[in-house]
Amino acid sequence: MAKASPQFTCTECGAAHKKWAGKCDACGAWNSVVEEAPLTTGPASKTLGAAKGRRIELSTLATDEAPPPRTRSGMIEFDRVLGGGLVPASAILVGGDPGIGKSTLLLQAVANFARSGLKCLYISGEEASAQVRMRAGRLGLSEAPVQLGAETNLRNILTTLEAERPDLVVIDSIQTMWADMVEAAPGSVSQVRAAAHELVTFAKTRGVSVILVGHVTKEGQIAGPRVVEHMVDTVLYFEGERGHQFRILRAVKNRFGPASEIGVFEMTGAGLAEVANPSALFLSERGQAAPGSAVFAGIEGTRPVLTEIQALVAPSSLASPRRTVVGLDSGRVSTILAVLESRCGIPFTGLDVFLNVAGGMKVLEPAADLALAAALLSAREDVALPPDLVIFGEISLSAALRPVGQAENRLKEAEKLGFSQAIAPQGTKVEGGAGMRLRKLPDLVTFVGDMFGAG
Ligand code: TYD
Ligand code: MG
C-alpha cells in the first residue's frame, strides 16, 4: 500500500490542499492552511475494484410514521430555537465566544431536560466535576437528576455512553476532546473533526441526542473546520456584547425547525433568565426622542422584534472618514450611504459615521434598510424622528422601496408596544388601523422629503 502523503486543510472552509499555502484558494483566507494527519478511514485503494457491495434498501417518500416526539425542556426560549423541543438522536452544535455563558445555558437546559424525564449526561472537558457542581449549586440545580463526568478522552466517553445509553449528552467542549487514533493536539482541525464525527455517528446509530459546545474564533467561526457545522443537524450561536447582560441564542442551521429563530436571555446572578418580551427589553434604554435614533420593526425567525438603530454623524478629520458599524451588516450600510449620496443628493463625504443596534442585538434583515437610512438622516440633519414611529422596508439600488414579508406581524408588535405610526414601502399589502397610522412611500427620495423637508 502506498504511504499516505500528508494532507493540508483550510481551517476556515475545510478545503483540502496538496501542499501548504499561505492563502486558501477556495475561500481566500490567509494563514488558514494547516497540516493534518491523513485520514485512515475509507477504502485503501484508489478505486473500489470489482468486489460487490451490498444493495441498499430503498424506500418511498411516503410514511405512516408519526413525526418524532420532541421533548421540551420547559425553557421556552431554548425550545423555540430548537424548533419546538429536542428531537431524539439529533446532533446540535452550540457555538459562542469564551465566557459568553454556553456552559451556564447548557447546564440549565440539561437540568430541565432531566427534570422532564430524559436521562441526561453532562461531560465537561474544561472544568472539574467539583466546579460544575458548584455552579449547579449556585443556579439552584443540584437536585436535577443529571449525571456528571469530567473527561476528555473520546474512547472513554464513548464506552461510558454505550454502557449508560442516555437520551441526551452534552459535550463541553468539542475543542477539548481527544481521540487517541488521531496524532494531533486537542483543538486541532483533525482532532475536532474526528471527535465530532465519532460523537455524531454515535448519536445517529444509538438514538442518543448530543449537544456539542464549540468555541468561536475571532473571525466569528467555530474553531476548527466548518466541517463540524455540516456534520450536525442544528447549529446554534450564543452571542451578546460583553458589556450587556443580554444574550441571544440564534439558530443558523436547523434541519428540524426554522433557521434564524432567536431566543433571548438575560445573564443574572442566578444564571440565565428567559426574556419573554425582547422588544420591550431592546427599547427599554430609549429615553427622550433624540436625533439619530430610529425604531425598526423586524422579524427574527418566527416572531417580531423591535430594535432601536442608533446613528451618529460627525465631521471627520481623516482623509477617509470612519464607518463604524456594530450589529448591522457593514456592506449594507455602505450601499445605503451610496444610495443616499447618488440618488438623494445627500453626501456623507468628510463625515464619520457610527451605527449601532441598541442592546447588543444583531439585525441582518434587508428590511432594516429604511430604518437604517432614517437613523443616518436623522443624525445628519440633527432632527429627531417622532418617538412613536416604527419603520421597515428594503431599499433597492435605484432608491425604490421594496415591500418586505410579515408586515402585519411587524405592525401588530409595534402597536402592542405603544407605537402609533409606521412608514413602510408602497407595495405593502396591509392597511393601517385605528391605533396605527401607516404611511406607504414609493422611494427614498419621497421619504427624505416627507421626514426632513429636503431632497
Ligand atoms: P460560562 O457559562 O462559563 O461561559 P462559557 O462556557 O461560554 O465560557 O459563563 C461565564 C460567565 O457567566 C462568567 O463571566 C460569569 C457569568 N455568570 C453569571 O453572571 N451568573 C451566573 O449565575 C453564572 C453561572 C455565570
Ligand atoms: Mg464553558
XYZ file of C-alpha atoms and ligand atoms in Angstrom:
481
model
C 0.000 0.000 0.000
C 1.344 3.418 -0.868
C 2.267 5.600 2.098
C -0.382 8.254 2.583
C 1.054 11.666 1.795
C 0.452 14.480 4.290
C -2.693 16.440 3.763
C -3.307 20.147 4.257
C -6.670 21.571 5.215
C -8.045 25.096 5.451
C -9.330 25.748 8.978
C -11.813 28.300 7.649
C -13.611 26.391 4.908
C -12.334 22.830 5.247
C -10.940 22.697 1.686
C -8.177 20.120 1.161
C -4.844 21.165 -0.359
C -1.966 19.047 -1.718
C 0.679 21.308 -0.219
C 0.926 24.149 2.232
C -0.065 27.587 1.006
C -0.225 30.987 2.659
C -3.636 31.623 1.198
C -6.519 29.206 0.696
C -7.573 29.108 -2.985
C -11.064 28.031 -2.040
C -12.111 30.768 0.395
C -9.296 33.310 0.118
C -8.405 33.227 3.833
C -4.778 33.897 4.786
C -2.685 31.691 7.088
C -5.515 29.213 7.489
C -3.961 26.140 5.840
C -2.585 23.617 8.333
C -1.123 20.146 8.031
C -3.376 17.313 9.072
C -2.725 13.670 9.760
C -4.100 11.731 6.783
C -7.496 10.186 7.335
C -7.199 6.451 7.805
C -10.822 5.565 7.160
C -12.202 4.756 3.720
C -11.088 2.268 1.076
C -7.341 1.690 0.954
C -7.022 1.508 -2.846
C -7.911 4.343 -5.189
C -10.862 2.549 -6.822
C -13.499 0.363 -5.283
C -12.477 -2.523 -7.614
C -14.707 -5.335 -8.765
C -15.800 -6.582 -5.326
C -19.541 -6.280 -4.989
C -21.146 -4.310 -2.172
C -24.495 -4.907 -0.560
C -27.596 -3.484 -2.227
C -29.057 -0.594 -0.268
C -32.676 -0.934 0.743
C -34.625 1.844 -0.930
C -37.956 3.255 0.158
C -40.533 5.832 -0.935
C -41.071 9.293 0.487
C -44.492 8.439 1.921
C -44.514 7.461 5.567
C -47.044 6.246 8.101
C -44.710 7.032 10.960
C -45.641 9.885 13.238
C -43.087 12.713 13.457
C -40.536 12.064 16.223
C -41.778 13.118 19.643
C -39.951 16.219 20.750
C -39.043 16.761 24.354
C -39.458 20.246 25.744
C -37.072 21.496 28.386
C -39.597 23.964 29.706
C -37.203 26.810 28.895
C -39.475 28.366 26.276
C -36.746 30.396 24.590
C -34.433 27.386 24.274
C -37.168 25.074 22.987
C -38.255 27.574 20.355
C -34.730 27.916 18.946
C -34.570 24.111 18.658
C -37.758 24.279 16.587
C -40.166 23.251 19.361
C -38.099 20.955 21.560
C -35.361 18.367 21.333
C -35.611 15.785 18.530
C -34.350 12.301 19.529
C -30.994 11.256 18.025
C -30.194 14.778 16.879
C -26.769 16.415 16.904
C -26.615 20.048 17.957
C -23.655 22.410 17.962
C -23.741 25.432 20.274
C -21.047 27.975 19.403
C -20.041 31.185 21.109
C -17.196 33.294 22.461
C -15.440 32.045 25.589
C -17.184 33.371 28.691
C -20.439 34.254 26.957
C -22.387 31.712 29.027
C -22.510 28.486 26.985
C -21.761 26.209 29.942
C -24.311 28.043 32.073
C -27.002 27.788 29.380
C -26.425 24.095 28.734
C -26.254 23.178 32.397
C -29.618 24.872 32.887
C -31.057 23.234 29.758
C -29.782 19.762 30.613
C -31.140 20.054 34.171
C -34.532 20.978 32.752
C -34.486 18.087 30.255
C -33.550 15.731 33.105
C -36.480 17.025 35.151
C -38.821 16.345 32.208
C -37.760 12.708 32.270
C -34.785 12.359 29.893
C -31.700 10.512 31.022
C -29.021 13.186 30.744
C -25.229 13.167 30.880
C -23.035 16.253 31.093
C -19.397 15.659 30.149
C -17.086 18.549 30.919
C -13.645 18.617 29.344
C -12.891 22.101 30.607
C -13.939 22.130 34.230
C -13.545 19.653 37.074
C -16.717 17.964 38.331
C -16.484 19.959 41.557
C -16.543 23.222 39.607
C -19.616 22.174 37.636
C -21.308 21.017 40.854
C -20.548 24.369 42.468
C -22.129 26.198 39.547
C -25.158 23.902 39.667
C -25.494 24.723 43.367
C -25.394 28.443 42.648
C -28.023 28.040 39.932
C -30.266 26.004 42.224
C -29.997 22.891 40.043
C -28.324 20.489 42.470
C -31.474 18.367 42.741
C -31.789 17.760 38.975
C -31.023 14.104 38.055
C -28.084 14.873 35.738
C -25.080 12.521 35.587
C -21.853 14.446 35.572
C -18.462 13.438 34.175
C -15.137 15.188 33.652
C -13.271 13.566 30.760
C -11.506 14.455 27.526
C -10.646 11.003 26.175
C -13.169 10.202 23.467
C -12.738 6.444 23.777
C -13.640 6.573 27.488
C -16.598 8.811 26.760
C -17.980 6.534 24.023
C -17.546 3.467 26.238
C -19.444 5.234 29.022
C -22.204 6.315 26.652
C -22.503 2.799 25.278
C -22.985 1.449 28.804
C -25.235 4.228 30.105
C -27.369 4.762 26.957
C -28.588 8.254 27.926
C -31.201 10.190 25.924
C -29.079 13.314 25.847
C -25.396 14.040 26.336
C -23.706 17.433 26.463
C -20.028 17.606 25.464
C -18.418 20.781 26.815
C -16.409 21.473 24.682
C -15.567 19.726 21.396
C -12.171 21.528 21.310
C -11.013 19.753 24.467
C -11.890 16.267 23.178
C -9.097 13.998 22.170
C -9.295 10.826 20.101
C -6.279 8.549 20.573
C -6.309 7.265 16.970
C -5.506 10.754 15.680
C -1.983 12.029 16.168
C -2.632 15.697 16.746
C -3.126 18.035 19.691
C -6.633 18.549 21.106
C -8.293 21.525 19.445
C -6.511 20.908 16.128
C -8.537 20.524 12.966
C -8.086 16.773 12.745
C -8.974 16.182 16.413
C -12.079 18.371 16.344
C -13.215 16.769 13.132
C -12.584 13.202 14.316
C -14.219 13.764 17.728
C -17.274 15.429 16.188
C -17.582 12.678 13.601
C -17.430 9.904 16.216
C -19.942 11.606 18.506
C -22.402 12.452 15.724
C -22.193 8.924 14.312
C -22.795 7.544 17.806
C -25.822 9.820 18.189
C -27.343 8.640 14.916
C -26.764 4.915 15.384
C -27.663 4.676 19.090
C -30.524 7.170 19.193
C -28.785 9.493 21.638
C -29.036 13.273 21.215
C -25.732 15.100 21.551
C -25.117 18.750 22.171
C -21.566 19.833 21.313
C -20.199 23.073 22.697
C -17.781 24.866 20.363
C -15.668 27.959 20.869
C -15.752 30.613 18.254
C -12.637 32.185 16.755
C -12.088 35.921 16.471
C -13.394 35.735 12.919
C -16.721 34.528 14.283
C -16.469 30.925 13.165
C -16.454 27.787 15.212
C -12.818 26.924 15.780
C -11.793 24.003 13.646
C -13.118 23.433 10.176
C -16.523 24.430 9.014
C -16.966 20.697 8.518
C -18.347 20.330 12.064
C -21.221 22.610 11.083
C -22.005 20.318 8.139
C -21.972 17.207 10.335
C -24.622 18.278 12.816
C -28.370 18.797 12.370
C -28.585 22.094 14.171
C -26.114 24.929 14.661
C -26.878 27.495 17.352
C -24.821 30.571 18.145
C -24.876 32.122 21.582
C -23.994 35.763 21.226
C -24.067 39.052 23.057
C -21.937 42.049 23.848
C -19.622 41.719 26.832
C -20.876 44.924 28.479
C -24.541 43.951 28.162
C -26.364 41.335 30.161
C -28.487 40.272 27.162
C -27.636 37.044 25.386
C -29.146 35.831 22.141
C -29.293 32.194 21.088
C -29.637 32.114 17.311
C -30.324 29.128 15.063
C -28.142 29.478 11.951
C -28.934 25.993 10.680
C -31.729 23.698 11.747
C -32.866 20.528 9.995
C -35.848 20.318 12.360
C -37.124 23.866 12.523
C -36.905 27.370 11.128
C -33.401 28.833 10.880
C -32.748 32.364 12.147
C -35.059 31.754 15.118
C -33.789 33.511 18.237
C -34.130 33.042 21.976
C -33.359 35.954 24.270
C -31.822 35.562 27.709
C -30.510 37.857 30.388
C -27.403 36.937 32.415
C -28.217 37.432 36.082
C -26.528 36.485 39.337
C -28.561 33.292 39.333
C -27.820 32.177 35.789
C -29.662 32.901 32.555
C -33.197 34.227 32.807
C -35.523 33.998 29.819
C -36.776 37.208 28.276
C -40.331 36.730 27.088
C -40.730 40.153 25.502
C -37.474 41.074 23.756
C -38.877 44.188 22.047
C -39.652 45.813 25.377
C -36.156 44.928 26.552
C -34.346 46.295 23.499
C -36.318 49.522 23.628
C -36.082 49.908 27.405
C -32.982 52.098 27.249
C -34.654 54.555 24.892
C -35.013 57.925 26.538
C -36.321 61.164 25.043
C -36.635 61.360 21.276
C -33.105 62.110 20.127
C -31.602 62.710 16.676
C -30.041 59.605 15.164
C -32.477 57.101 16.648
C -34.936 55.063 14.563
C -37.058 52.110 15.654
C -37.048 49.156 13.285
C -39.899 46.654 13.296
C -38.049 43.437 12.486
C -38.771 39.735 12.306
C -36.394 37.248 13.918
C -37.282 33.730 12.884
C -40.990 33.447 13.524
C -41.517 36.367 15.825
C -41.457 40.153 15.548
C -38.746 42.023 17.452
C -38.466 45.800 17.647
C -34.996 47.280 17.883
C -33.558 50.758 18.032
C -30.978 51.684 15.406
C -28.685 54.487 16.549
C -26.538 56.645 14.308
C -24.000 59.364 14.955
C -22.646 61.525 12.147
C -19.771 63.874 12.926
C -17.241 65.916 10.924
C -14.136 63.858 10.253
C -10.502 64.832 10.449
C -9.466 61.761 8.487
C -8.774 61.524 4.780
C -11.069 58.503 4.555
C -13.771 59.017 7.199
C -14.679 56.328 9.699
C -17.545 53.892 9.130
C -18.002 52.071 12.427
C -20.867 49.592 12.399
C -21.939 47.358 15.303
C -24.783 44.865 14.964
C -25.544 45.658 11.307
C -24.119 44.450 8.004
C -21.403 46.968 7.083
C -21.745 46.156 3.371
C -25.394 47.096 3.586
C -24.506 50.358 5.345
C -22.045 51.297 2.558
C -24.702 50.564 -0.050
C -27.258 52.773 1.676
C -24.739 55.605 2.100
C -24.058 55.363 -1.649
C -27.782 55.382 -2.480
C -28.338 58.433 -0.240
C -25.462 60.203 -1.940
C -26.166 59.399 -5.601
C -29.967 59.128 -5.675
C -30.992 61.616 -2.985
C -28.078 64.065 -3.259
C -27.161 63.775 0.431
C -23.391 63.298 0.677
C -21.606 61.798 3.675
C -18.114 62.705 2.462
C -15.970 64.253 5.174
C -18.254 62.812 7.845
C -17.561 59.997 10.291
C -20.483 57.585 10.574
C -21.137 55.406 13.635
C -24.026 52.930 13.651
C -25.179 50.657 16.396
C -28.135 48.498 17.382
C -29.148 49.178 20.994
C -28.901 46.307 23.470
C -26.262 44.280 21.628
C -28.726 42.806 19.128
C -27.668 41.886 15.577
C -30.005 42.977 12.785
C -29.228 41.366 9.435
C -32.598 41.602 7.655
C -32.661 43.690 4.456
C -35.946 45.042 5.826
C -33.851 47.191 8.175
C -32.574 49.321 5.247
C -35.136 52.086 5.604
C -34.773 52.369 9.383
C -31.013 52.484 8.916
C -31.327 55.275 6.356
C -33.731 57.113 8.682
C -31.269 56.931 11.583
C -28.450 58.200 9.341
C -30.541 61.093 8.007
C -31.872 61.981 11.437
C -28.316 62.143 12.793
C -27.003 64.109 9.835
C -29.844 66.657 9.852
C -29.898 66.727 13.680
C -33.676 66.233 13.628
C -35.317 63.688 15.905
C -37.887 61.315 14.427
C -41.312 61.096 16.117
C -40.923 58.876 19.207
C -43.983 56.774 18.327
C -42.800 55.909 14.782
C -41.624 52.493 13.549
C -40.016 51.926 10.152
C -39.374 48.946 7.902
C -38.596 48.358 4.227
C -35.848 47.338 1.864
C -34.059 49.910 -0.305
C -33.054 48.997 -3.849
C -30.050 50.479 -5.655
C -32.435 52.752 -7.573
C -33.647 54.124 -4.193
C -37.058 52.476 -4.644
C -38.603 50.974 -1.512
C -39.380 47.265 -1.735
C -42.068 45.659 0.407
C -40.953 43.027 2.911
C -42.654 39.974 4.421
C -44.827 39.748 7.538
C -45.818 43.425 7.548
C -48.889 42.633 9.612
C -46.878 40.965 12.394
C -44.447 43.865 12.465
C -47.250 46.403 12.816
C -49.088 44.384 15.470
C -45.983 44.126 17.645
C -45.358 47.865 17.266
C -48.937 48.682 18.223
C -48.667 46.385 21.243
C -45.651 48.368 22.425
C -47.416 51.700 22.121
C -46.253 52.889 18.710
C -48.938 54.674 16.702
C -47.386 55.464 13.323
C -45.406 53.474 10.794
C -43.615 54.017 7.497
C -43.423 51.150 5.024
C -42.822 50.636 1.275
C -45.567 51.350 -1.269
C -46.335 47.740 -2.153
C -47.046 46.677 1.458
C -50.280 44.646 1.407
C -51.558 45.639 4.864
C -53.602 48.696 5.804
C -53.167 50.719 8.968
C -55.805 50.534 11.687
C -57.338 52.775 14.283
C -54.320 52.546 16.577
C -51.721 52.611 13.814
C -51.351 55.261 11.133
C -49.488 53.623 8.241
C -47.846 55.672 5.503
C -46.645 53.859 2.382
C -43.898 55.536 0.380
C -42.613 54.656 -3.110
C -38.947 55.607 -2.741
C -36.219 57.010 -0.543
C -36.424 60.474 -2.128
C -40.089 60.781 -1.060
C -39.115 59.545 2.402
C -36.416 62.231 2.747
C -38.815 64.956 1.621
C -41.526 63.623 3.905
C -39.395 63.366 7.026
C -36.882 66.132 6.697
C -38.447 68.521 4.194
C -35.479 68.274 1.839
C -34.294 66.146 -1.115
P -19.800 30.326 31.221
O -21.095 29.593 31.138
O -18.707 29.689 31.988
O -19.274 30.706 29.772
P -18.681 29.777 28.599
O -18.993 28.366 28.928
O -19.385 30.279 27.358
O -17.224 30.049 28.531
O -20.176 31.753 31.811
C -19.219 32.576 32.257
C -19.722 33.948 32.635
O -21.056 33.985 33.088
C -18.859 34.418 33.757
O -18.215 35.607 33.323
C -19.781 34.664 34.896
C -21.139 34.740 34.282
N -22.187 34.164 35.160
C -23.120 34.981 35.752
O -23.105 36.203 35.574
N -24.102 34.434 36.539
C -24.165 33.110 36.770
O -25.064 32.664 37.507
C -23.172 32.263 36.181
C -23.189 30.787 36.409
C -22.213 32.825 35.371
Mg -17.635 26.833 29.368
